[in-house]
Coordinates of C-alpha atoms and ligand atoms in Angstrom, one line a residue:
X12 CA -14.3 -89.6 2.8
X13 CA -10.7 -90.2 2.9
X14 CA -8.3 -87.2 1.3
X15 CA -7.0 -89.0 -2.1
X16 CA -5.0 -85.8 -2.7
X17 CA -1.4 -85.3 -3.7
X18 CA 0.9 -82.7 -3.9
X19 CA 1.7 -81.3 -7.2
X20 CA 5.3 -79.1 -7.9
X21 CA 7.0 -78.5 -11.2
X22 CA 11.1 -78.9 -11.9
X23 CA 12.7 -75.9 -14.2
X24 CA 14.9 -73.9 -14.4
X25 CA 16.4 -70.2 -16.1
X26 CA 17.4 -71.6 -19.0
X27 CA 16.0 -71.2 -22.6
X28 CA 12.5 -72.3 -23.3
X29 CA 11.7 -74.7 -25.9
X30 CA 12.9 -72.5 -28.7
X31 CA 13.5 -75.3 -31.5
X32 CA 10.4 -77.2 -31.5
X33 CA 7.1 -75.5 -34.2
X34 CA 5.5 -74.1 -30.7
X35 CA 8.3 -72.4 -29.2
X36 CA 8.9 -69.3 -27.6
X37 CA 11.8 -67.4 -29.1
X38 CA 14.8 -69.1 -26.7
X39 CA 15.3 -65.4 -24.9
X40 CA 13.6 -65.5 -21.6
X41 CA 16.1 -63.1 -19.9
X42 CA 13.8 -60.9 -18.7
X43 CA 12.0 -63.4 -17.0
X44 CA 8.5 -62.9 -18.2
X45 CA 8.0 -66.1 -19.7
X46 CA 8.8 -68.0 -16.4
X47 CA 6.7 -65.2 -14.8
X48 CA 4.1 -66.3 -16.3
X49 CA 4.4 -69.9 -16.0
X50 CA 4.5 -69.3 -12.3
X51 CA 0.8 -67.4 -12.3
X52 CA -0.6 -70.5 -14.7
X53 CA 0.7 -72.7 -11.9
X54 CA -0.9 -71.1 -9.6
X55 CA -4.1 -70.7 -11.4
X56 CA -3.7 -74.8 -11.0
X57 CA -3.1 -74.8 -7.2
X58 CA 0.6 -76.0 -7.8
X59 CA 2.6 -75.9 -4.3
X60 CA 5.7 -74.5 -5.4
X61 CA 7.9 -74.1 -8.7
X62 CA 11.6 -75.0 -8.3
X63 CA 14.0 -74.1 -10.2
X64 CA 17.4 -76.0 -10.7
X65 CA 20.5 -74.8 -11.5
X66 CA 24.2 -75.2 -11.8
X67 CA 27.3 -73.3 -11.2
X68 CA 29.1 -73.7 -14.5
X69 CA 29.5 -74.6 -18.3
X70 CA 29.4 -78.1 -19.3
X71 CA 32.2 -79.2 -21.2
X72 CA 32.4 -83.0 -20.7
X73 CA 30.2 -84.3 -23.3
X74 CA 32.8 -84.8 -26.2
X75 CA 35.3 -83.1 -24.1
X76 CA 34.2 -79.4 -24.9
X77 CA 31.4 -76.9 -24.2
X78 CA 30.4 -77.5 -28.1
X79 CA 26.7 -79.5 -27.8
X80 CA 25.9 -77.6 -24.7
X81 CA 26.3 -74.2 -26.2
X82 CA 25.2 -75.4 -29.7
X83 CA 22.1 -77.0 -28.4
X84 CA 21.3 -74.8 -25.1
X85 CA 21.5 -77.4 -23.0
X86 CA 22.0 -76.5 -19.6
X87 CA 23.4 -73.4 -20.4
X88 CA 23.1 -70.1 -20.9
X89 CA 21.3 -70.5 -17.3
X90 CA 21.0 -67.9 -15.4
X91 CA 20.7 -66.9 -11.7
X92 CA 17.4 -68.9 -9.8
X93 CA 17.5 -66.0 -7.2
X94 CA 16.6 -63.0 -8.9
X95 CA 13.9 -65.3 -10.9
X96 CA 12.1 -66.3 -7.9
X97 CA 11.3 -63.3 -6.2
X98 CA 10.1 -61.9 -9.7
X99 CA 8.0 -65.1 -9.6
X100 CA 6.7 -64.5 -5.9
X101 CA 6.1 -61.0 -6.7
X102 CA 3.3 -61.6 -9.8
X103 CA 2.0 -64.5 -7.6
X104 CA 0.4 -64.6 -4.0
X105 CA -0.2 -68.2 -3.0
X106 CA 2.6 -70.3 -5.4
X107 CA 5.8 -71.7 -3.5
X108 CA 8.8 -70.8 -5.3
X109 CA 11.9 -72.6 -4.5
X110 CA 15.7 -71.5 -5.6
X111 CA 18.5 -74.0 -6.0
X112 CA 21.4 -72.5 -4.3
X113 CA 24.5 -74.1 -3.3
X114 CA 26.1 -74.5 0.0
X115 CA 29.4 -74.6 -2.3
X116 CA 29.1 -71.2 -3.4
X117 CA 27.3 -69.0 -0.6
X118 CA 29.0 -68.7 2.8
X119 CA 26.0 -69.9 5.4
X120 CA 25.2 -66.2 6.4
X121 CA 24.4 -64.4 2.8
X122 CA 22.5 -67.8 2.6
X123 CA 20.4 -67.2 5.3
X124 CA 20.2 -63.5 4.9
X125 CA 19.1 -63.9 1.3
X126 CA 16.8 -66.7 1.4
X127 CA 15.2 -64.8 4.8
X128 CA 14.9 -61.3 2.2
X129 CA 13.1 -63.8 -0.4
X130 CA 10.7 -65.3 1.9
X131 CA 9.7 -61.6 3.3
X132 CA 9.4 -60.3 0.0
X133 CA 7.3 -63.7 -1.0
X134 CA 5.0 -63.5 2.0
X135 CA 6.1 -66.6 3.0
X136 CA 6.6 -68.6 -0.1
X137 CA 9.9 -69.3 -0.3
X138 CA 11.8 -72.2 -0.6
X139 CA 15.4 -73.3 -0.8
X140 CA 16.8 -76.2 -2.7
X141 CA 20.2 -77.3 -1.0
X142 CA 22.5 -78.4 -2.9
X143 CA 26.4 -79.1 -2.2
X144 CA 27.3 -78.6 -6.0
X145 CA 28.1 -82.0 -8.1
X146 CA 30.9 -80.7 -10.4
X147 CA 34.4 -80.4 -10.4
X148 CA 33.9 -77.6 -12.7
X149 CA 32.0 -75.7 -10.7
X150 CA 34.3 -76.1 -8.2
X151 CA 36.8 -74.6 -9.8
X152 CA 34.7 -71.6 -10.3
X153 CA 35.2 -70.7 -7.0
X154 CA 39.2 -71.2 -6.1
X155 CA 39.5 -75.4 -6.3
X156 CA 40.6 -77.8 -7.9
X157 CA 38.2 -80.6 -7.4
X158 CA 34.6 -81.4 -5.1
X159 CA 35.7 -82.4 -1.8
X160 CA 34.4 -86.6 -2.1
X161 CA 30.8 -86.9 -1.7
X162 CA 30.6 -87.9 2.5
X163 CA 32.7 -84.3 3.3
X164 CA 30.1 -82.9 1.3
X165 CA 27.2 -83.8 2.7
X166 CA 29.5 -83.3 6.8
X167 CA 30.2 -80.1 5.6
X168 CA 26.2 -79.4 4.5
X169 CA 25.4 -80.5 7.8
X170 CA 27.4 -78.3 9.8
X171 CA 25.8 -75.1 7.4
X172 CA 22.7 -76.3 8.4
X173 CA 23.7 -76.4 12.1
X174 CA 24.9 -72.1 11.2
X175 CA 21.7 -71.6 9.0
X176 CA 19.3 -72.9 12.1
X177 CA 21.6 -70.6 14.7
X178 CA 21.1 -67.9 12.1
X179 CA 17.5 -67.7 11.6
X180 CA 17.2 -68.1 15.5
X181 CA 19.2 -65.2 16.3
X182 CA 16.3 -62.9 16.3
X183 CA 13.5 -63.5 18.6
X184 CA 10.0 -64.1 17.0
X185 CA 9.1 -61.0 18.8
X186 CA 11.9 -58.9 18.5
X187 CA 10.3 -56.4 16.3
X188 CA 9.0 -53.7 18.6
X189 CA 7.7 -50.8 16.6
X190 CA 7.1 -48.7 19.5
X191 CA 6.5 -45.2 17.9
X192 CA 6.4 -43.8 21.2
X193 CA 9.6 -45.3 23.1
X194 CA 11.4 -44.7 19.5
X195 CA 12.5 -48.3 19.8
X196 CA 12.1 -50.4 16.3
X197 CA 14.0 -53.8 17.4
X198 CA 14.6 -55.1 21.0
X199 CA 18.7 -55.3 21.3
X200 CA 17.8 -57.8 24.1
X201 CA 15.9 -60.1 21.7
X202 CA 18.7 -60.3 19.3
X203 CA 21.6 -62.7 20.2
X204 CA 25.2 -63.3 18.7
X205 CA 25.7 -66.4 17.0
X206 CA 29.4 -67.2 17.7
X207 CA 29.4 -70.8 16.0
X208 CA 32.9 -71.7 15.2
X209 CA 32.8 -75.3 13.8
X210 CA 35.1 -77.7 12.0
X211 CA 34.1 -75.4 8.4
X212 CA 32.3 -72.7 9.4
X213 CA 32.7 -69.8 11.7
X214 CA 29.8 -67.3 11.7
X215 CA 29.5 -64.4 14.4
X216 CA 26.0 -63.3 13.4
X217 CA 23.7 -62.1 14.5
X218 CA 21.7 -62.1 11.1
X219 CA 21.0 -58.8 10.2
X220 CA 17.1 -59.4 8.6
X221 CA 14.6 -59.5 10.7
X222 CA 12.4 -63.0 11.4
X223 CA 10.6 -64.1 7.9
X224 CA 6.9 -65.1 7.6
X225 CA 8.2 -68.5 7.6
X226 CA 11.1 -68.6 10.2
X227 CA 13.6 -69.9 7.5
X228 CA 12.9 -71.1 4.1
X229 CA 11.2 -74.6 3.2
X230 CA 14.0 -76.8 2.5
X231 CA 13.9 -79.0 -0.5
X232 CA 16.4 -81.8 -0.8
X233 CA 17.0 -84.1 -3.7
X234 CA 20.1 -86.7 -2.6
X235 CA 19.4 -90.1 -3.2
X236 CA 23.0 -92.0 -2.0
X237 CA 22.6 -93.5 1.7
X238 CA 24.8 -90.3 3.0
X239 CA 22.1 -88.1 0.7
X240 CA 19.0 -89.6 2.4
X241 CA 20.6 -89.1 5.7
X242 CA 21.3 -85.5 5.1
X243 CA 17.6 -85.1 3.6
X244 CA 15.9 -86.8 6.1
X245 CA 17.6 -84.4 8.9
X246 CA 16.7 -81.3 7.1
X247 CA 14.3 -81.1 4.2
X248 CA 10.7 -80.4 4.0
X249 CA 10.4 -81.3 0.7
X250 CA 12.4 -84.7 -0.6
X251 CA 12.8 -84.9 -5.1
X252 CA 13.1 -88.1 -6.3
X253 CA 13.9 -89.7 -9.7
X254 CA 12.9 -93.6 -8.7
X255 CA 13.0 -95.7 -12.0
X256 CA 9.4 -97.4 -11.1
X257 CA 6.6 -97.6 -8.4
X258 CA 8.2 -100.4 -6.8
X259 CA 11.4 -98.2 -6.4
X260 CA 9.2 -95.4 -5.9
X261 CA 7.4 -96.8 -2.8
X262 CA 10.8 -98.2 -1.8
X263 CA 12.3 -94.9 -1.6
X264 CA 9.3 -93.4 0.3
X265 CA 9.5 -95.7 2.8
X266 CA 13.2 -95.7 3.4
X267 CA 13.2 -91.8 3.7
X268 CA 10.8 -91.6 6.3
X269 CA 12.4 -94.4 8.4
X270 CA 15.3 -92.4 8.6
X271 CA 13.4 -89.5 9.0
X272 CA 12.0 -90.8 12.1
X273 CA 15.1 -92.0 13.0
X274 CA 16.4 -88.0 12.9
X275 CA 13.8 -87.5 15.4
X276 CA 10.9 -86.1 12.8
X277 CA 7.6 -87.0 11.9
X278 CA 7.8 -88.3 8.8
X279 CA 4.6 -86.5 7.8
X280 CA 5.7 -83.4 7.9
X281 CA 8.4 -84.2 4.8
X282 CA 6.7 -84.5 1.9
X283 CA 8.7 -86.7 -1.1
X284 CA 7.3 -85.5 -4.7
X285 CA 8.7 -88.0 -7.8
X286 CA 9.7 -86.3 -10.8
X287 CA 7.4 -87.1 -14.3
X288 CA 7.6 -86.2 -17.9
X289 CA 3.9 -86.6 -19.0
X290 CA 3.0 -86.7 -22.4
X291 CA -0.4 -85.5 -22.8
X292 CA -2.7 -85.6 -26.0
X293 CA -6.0 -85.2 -27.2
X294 CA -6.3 -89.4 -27.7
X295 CA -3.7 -92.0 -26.2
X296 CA -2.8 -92.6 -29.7
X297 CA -1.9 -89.4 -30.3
X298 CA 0.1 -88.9 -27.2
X299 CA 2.2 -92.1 -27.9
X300 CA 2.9 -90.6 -31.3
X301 CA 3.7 -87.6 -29.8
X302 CA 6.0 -89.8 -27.4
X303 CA 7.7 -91.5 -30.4
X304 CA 8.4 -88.2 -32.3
X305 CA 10.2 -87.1 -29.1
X306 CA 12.2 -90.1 -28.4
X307 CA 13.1 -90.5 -32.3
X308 CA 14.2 -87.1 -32.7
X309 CA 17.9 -86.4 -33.6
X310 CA 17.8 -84.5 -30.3
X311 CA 17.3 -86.7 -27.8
X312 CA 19.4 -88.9 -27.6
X313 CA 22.1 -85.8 -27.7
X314 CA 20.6 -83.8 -25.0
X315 CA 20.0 -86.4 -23.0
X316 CA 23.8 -87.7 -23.2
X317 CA 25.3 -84.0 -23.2
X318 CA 22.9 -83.7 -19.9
X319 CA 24.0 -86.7 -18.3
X320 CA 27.7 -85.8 -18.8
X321 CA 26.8 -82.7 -16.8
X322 CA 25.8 -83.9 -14.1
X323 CA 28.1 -87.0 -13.6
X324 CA 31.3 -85.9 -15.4
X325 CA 31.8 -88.7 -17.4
X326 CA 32.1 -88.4 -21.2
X327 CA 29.5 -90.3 -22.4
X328 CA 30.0 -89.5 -26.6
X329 CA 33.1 -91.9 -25.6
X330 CA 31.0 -95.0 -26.0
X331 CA 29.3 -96.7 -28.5
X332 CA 26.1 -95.9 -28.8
X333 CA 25.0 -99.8 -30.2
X334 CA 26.8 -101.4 -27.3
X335 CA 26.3 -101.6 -24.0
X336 CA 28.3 -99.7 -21.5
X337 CA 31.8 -101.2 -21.0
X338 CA 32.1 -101.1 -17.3
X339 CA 29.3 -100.2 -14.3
X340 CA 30.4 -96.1 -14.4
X341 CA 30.9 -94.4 -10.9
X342 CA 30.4 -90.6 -10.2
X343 CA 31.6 -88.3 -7.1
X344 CA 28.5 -86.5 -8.7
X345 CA 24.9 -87.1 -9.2
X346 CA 25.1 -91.0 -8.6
X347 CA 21.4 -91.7 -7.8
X348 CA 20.9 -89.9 -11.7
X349 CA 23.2 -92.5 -13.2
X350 CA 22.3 -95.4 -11.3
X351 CA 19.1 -94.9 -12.7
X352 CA 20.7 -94.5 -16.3
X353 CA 22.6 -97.4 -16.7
X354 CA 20.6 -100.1 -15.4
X355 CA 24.0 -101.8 -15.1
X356 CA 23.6 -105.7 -15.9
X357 CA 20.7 -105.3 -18.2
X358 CA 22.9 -105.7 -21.1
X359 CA 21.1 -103.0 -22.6
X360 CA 23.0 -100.5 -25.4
X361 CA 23.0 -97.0 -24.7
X362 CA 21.0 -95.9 -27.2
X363 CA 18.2 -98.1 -26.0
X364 CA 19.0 -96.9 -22.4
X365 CA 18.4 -93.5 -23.7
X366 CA 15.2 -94.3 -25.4
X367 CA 14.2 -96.7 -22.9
X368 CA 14.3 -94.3 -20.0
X369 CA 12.1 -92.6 -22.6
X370 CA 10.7 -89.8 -20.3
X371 CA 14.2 -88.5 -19.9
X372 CA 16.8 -89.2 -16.6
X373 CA 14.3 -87.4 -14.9
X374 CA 11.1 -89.8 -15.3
X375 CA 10.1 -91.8 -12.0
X376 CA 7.3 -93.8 -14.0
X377 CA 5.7 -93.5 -17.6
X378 CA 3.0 -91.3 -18.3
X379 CA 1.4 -91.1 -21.8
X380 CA -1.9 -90.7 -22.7
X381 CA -4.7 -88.1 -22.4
X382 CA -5.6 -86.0 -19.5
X383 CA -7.7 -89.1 -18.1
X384 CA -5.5 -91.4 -19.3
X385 CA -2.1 -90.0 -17.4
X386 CA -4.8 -88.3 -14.0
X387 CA -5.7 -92.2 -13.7
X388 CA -2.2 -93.7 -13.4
X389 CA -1.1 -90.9 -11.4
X390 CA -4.2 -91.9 -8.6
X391 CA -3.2 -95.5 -9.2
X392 CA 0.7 -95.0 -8.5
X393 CA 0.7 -92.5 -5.8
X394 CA -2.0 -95.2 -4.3
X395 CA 0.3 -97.6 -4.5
X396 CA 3.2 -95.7 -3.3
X397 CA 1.6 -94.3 -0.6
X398 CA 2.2 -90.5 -1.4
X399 CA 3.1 -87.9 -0.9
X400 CA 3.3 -85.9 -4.9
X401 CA 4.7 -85.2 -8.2
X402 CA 7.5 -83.0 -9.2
X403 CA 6.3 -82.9 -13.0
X404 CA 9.1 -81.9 -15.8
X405 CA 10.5 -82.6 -19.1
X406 CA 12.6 -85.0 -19.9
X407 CA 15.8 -82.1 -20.2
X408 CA 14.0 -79.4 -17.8
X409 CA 12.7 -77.2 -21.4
X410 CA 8.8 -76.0 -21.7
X411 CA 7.2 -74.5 -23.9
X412 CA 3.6 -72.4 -23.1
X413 CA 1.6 -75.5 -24.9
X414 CA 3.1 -77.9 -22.6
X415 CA 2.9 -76.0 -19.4
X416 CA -0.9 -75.1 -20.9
X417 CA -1.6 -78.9 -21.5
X418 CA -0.7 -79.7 -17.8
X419 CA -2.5 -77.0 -15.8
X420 CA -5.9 -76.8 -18.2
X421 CA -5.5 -79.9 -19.0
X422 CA -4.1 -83.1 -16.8
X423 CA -4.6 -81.1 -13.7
X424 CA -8.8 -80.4 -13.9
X425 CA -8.2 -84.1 -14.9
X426 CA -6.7 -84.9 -11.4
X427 CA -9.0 -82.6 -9.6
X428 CA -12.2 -84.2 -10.9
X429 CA -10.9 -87.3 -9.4
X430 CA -10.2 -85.8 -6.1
X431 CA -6.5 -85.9 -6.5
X432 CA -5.1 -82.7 -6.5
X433 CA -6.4 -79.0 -4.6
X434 CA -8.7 -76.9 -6.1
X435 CA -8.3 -74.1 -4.1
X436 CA -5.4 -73.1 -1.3
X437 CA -5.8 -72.8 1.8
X438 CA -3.0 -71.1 3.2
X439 CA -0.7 -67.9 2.1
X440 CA 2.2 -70.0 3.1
X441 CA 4.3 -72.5 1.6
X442 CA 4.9 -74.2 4.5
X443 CA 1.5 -74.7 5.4
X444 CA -0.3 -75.4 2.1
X445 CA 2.7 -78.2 1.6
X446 CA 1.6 -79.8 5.2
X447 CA -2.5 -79.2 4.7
X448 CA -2.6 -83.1 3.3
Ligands
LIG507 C1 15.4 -84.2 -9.0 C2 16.8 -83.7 -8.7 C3 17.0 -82.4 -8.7 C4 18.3 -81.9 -8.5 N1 18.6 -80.6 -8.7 C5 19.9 -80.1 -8.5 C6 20.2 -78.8 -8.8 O1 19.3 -78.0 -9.2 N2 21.5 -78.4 -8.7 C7 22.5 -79.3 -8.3 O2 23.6 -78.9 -8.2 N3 22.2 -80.6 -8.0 C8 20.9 -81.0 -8.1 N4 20.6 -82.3 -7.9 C9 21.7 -83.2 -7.3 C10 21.5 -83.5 -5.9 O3 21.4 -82.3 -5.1 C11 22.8 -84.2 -5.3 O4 23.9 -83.4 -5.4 C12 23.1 -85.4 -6.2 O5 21.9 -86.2 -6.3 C13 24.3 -86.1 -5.6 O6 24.0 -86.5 -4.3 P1 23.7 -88.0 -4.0 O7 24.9 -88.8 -4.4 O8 23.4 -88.1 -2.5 O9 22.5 -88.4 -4.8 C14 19.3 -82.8 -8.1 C15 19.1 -84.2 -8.0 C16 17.8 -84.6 -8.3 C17 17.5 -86.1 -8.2

């Protein structure tokens, strides 16, 4: 019988929980036990990885200030993804956890030399989310003024990749001797120099970690422009999506593995998950009530605004919420995000952009129902897509225990009964469990 199943991964990040809603969980989850143990419920559910997102500064472009993201939580306090995922790894022994680091902020060899310590410590497990940082403000946490334009990005990113892949291969797989008798721990003759000196970059090396269970980290890409999908299909294991649609969806899936191939790589082995925002109930009545509550609340339509300025760094309390947009908005960063906002020429208002995108900016198709309900349109869209997963979220990245409960006792026996999703692992490594189907 054919293998119907589908990866499964989940989008967070270090920020506070859902601490306003009636099933919250107190909004203080610095010491990391509440995403500690979300990461061992996902795992009781056979997830392949957790990944969590993050940014490099405040947001202070929605209504020109830091106001309704430090008033609301959103997006910030956030703390460091690093630290979080080996406490993650640690509690767990088969769950993929994946850290959003930028190639902005780390200089190619405490990259390599920190994600190589994570994936030793994980057994294997870990996974890196490359990112080239989408904000001037971050930018200017770290001595300039404004991103370099999206294509030096991305030529930049490539060249770290070039250092990261001479880094990780500057000890032999066997260079670990552990000869007691001989007294010799590592083979000096199996551990080379680097000396890259490139256009950005120049990196003696050698690294100074020994090989990790998985070589070098799984990488886990999320650009969506043409220079994006390039980058991605060079590099990444893992490809996140926010398609607005299964026709997109399948559209998207098959443009990243032509270029894949193109790079020279079998497009099976990179695996492209679409990000959801299910909303699960006990009845599908009760889930679209659920649904409505969510989109109606006075909340919504603020986070999601204060979110989307974020990320594109364009003041969107500027416009009028009952008209539509003025002018087709551009962004130097996340464009693929806002394309799939502003729908540009459907004429809708913003509000109703906002509530129409209803699962959030993050929803690649709508799913709201019960466990059946939502496992039976997942099957039906990743058939028609063609694969390969399901990033699952929240419409602004928040849980709360119910939620994550709801999805792993819930919607995923749901999938598994229909042959959709694992019910047991079968490897200790991320690498491999991502590439058993
Ligand atoms: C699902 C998803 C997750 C992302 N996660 C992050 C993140 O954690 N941090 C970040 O700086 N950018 C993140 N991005 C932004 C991308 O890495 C990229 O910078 C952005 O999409 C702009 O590149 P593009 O124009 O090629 O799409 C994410 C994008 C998507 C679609």
């Amino acid at each position: 019988m054919a293998d119907k199943r589908f990866h499964l991964a989940w989008f967070m990040n270090f920020t506070p929980d859902e601490w306003r809603e009636p099933f919250g969980q107190g909004g203080l989850p610095w010491d990391g036990q509440f995403y500690v143990e979300m990461a061992k419920t996902l795992e009781r559910a056979c997830f392949d990885y957790i990944m969590i997102e993050d940014k490099l500064m405040v947001p202070q472009t929605y209504g020109g200030s830091s106001k309704a993201s430090l008033n609301h939580g959103m997006m910030v306090p956030k703390h460091d993804p690093a630290p979080l995922a080996v406490a993650m790894g640690m509690a767990t022994s088969r769950l993929g956890v994946v850290a959003t680091m930028s190639t902005m902020a780390y200089p190619p060899f405490l990259m390599a030399r920190l994600s190589s310590t994570i994936d030793s410590l994980t057994k294997g497990r870990f996974g890196w989310n490359i990112v080239t940082s989408a904000e001037d403000l971050a930018a200017q946490n770290f001595g300039m003024d404004k991103l370099p334009p999206r294509d030096q990005r991305y030529e930049m990113a490539d060249e770290y990749m070039d250092v990261m892949g001479k880094l990780f291969a500057s000890w032999d797989a066997d260079a670990i001797v552990l000869d007691r008798d001989a007294g010799v721990y590592a083979d000096d003759a199996k551990v080379h120099a680097v000396n890259h000196v490139g256009k950005y970059f120049k990196v003696r090396g050698p690294l100074n970690t020994v090989p990790s269970p998985q070589g070098r980290p799984l990488y886990v890409q999320a650009g969506a422009s043409p220079k994006g999908r390039d980058f991605a299909a060079a590099h990444a294991d893992s490809i996140i999506s926010v398609a607005s649609g299964v026709a997109s969806m399948k559209a998207f899936r098959e443009d990243i593995r032509a270029r894949v191939e193109k790079a020279g790589r079998d497009p099976d082995q990179v695996k492209v998950l679409f990000c959801v925002t299910p909303t699960l109930g006990e009845t599908d009545d009760e889930a679209r009530e659920k649904y409505q509550r969510m989109l109606n609340s006075p909340h919504f339509i603020i986070d999601t605004l204060a979110s989307l300025s974020a990320i594109t760094e364009i003041d969107f309390a500027q416009f009028d919420l009952d008209k539509p947009l003025p002018e087709k908005l551009v962004t130097n960063g996340e464009s693929g995000t806002l394309d799939k906002f502003q729908q540009w020429g459907s004429g809708k208002t913003l509000k109703e952009l906002v509530v129409d995108g209803g699962g959030g900016l993050v929803s690649s198709v709508e799913l709201v129902g019960t466990p059946d309900t939502v496992a039976d349109r997942m099957g039906e869209v990743m058939e028609e897509v063609g694969g390969d997963g399901f990033l699952i979220t929240t419409p602004v990245l928040r849980v709360s225990r119910r939620f994550i409960v709801e999805v792993a006792d819930g919607l995923v026996p749901a999938l598994q009964k229909r042959g959709l999703a694992r019910t047991a692992y079968a490897h200790e490594k991320l690498r491999d469990n991502l590439l058993e189907f």
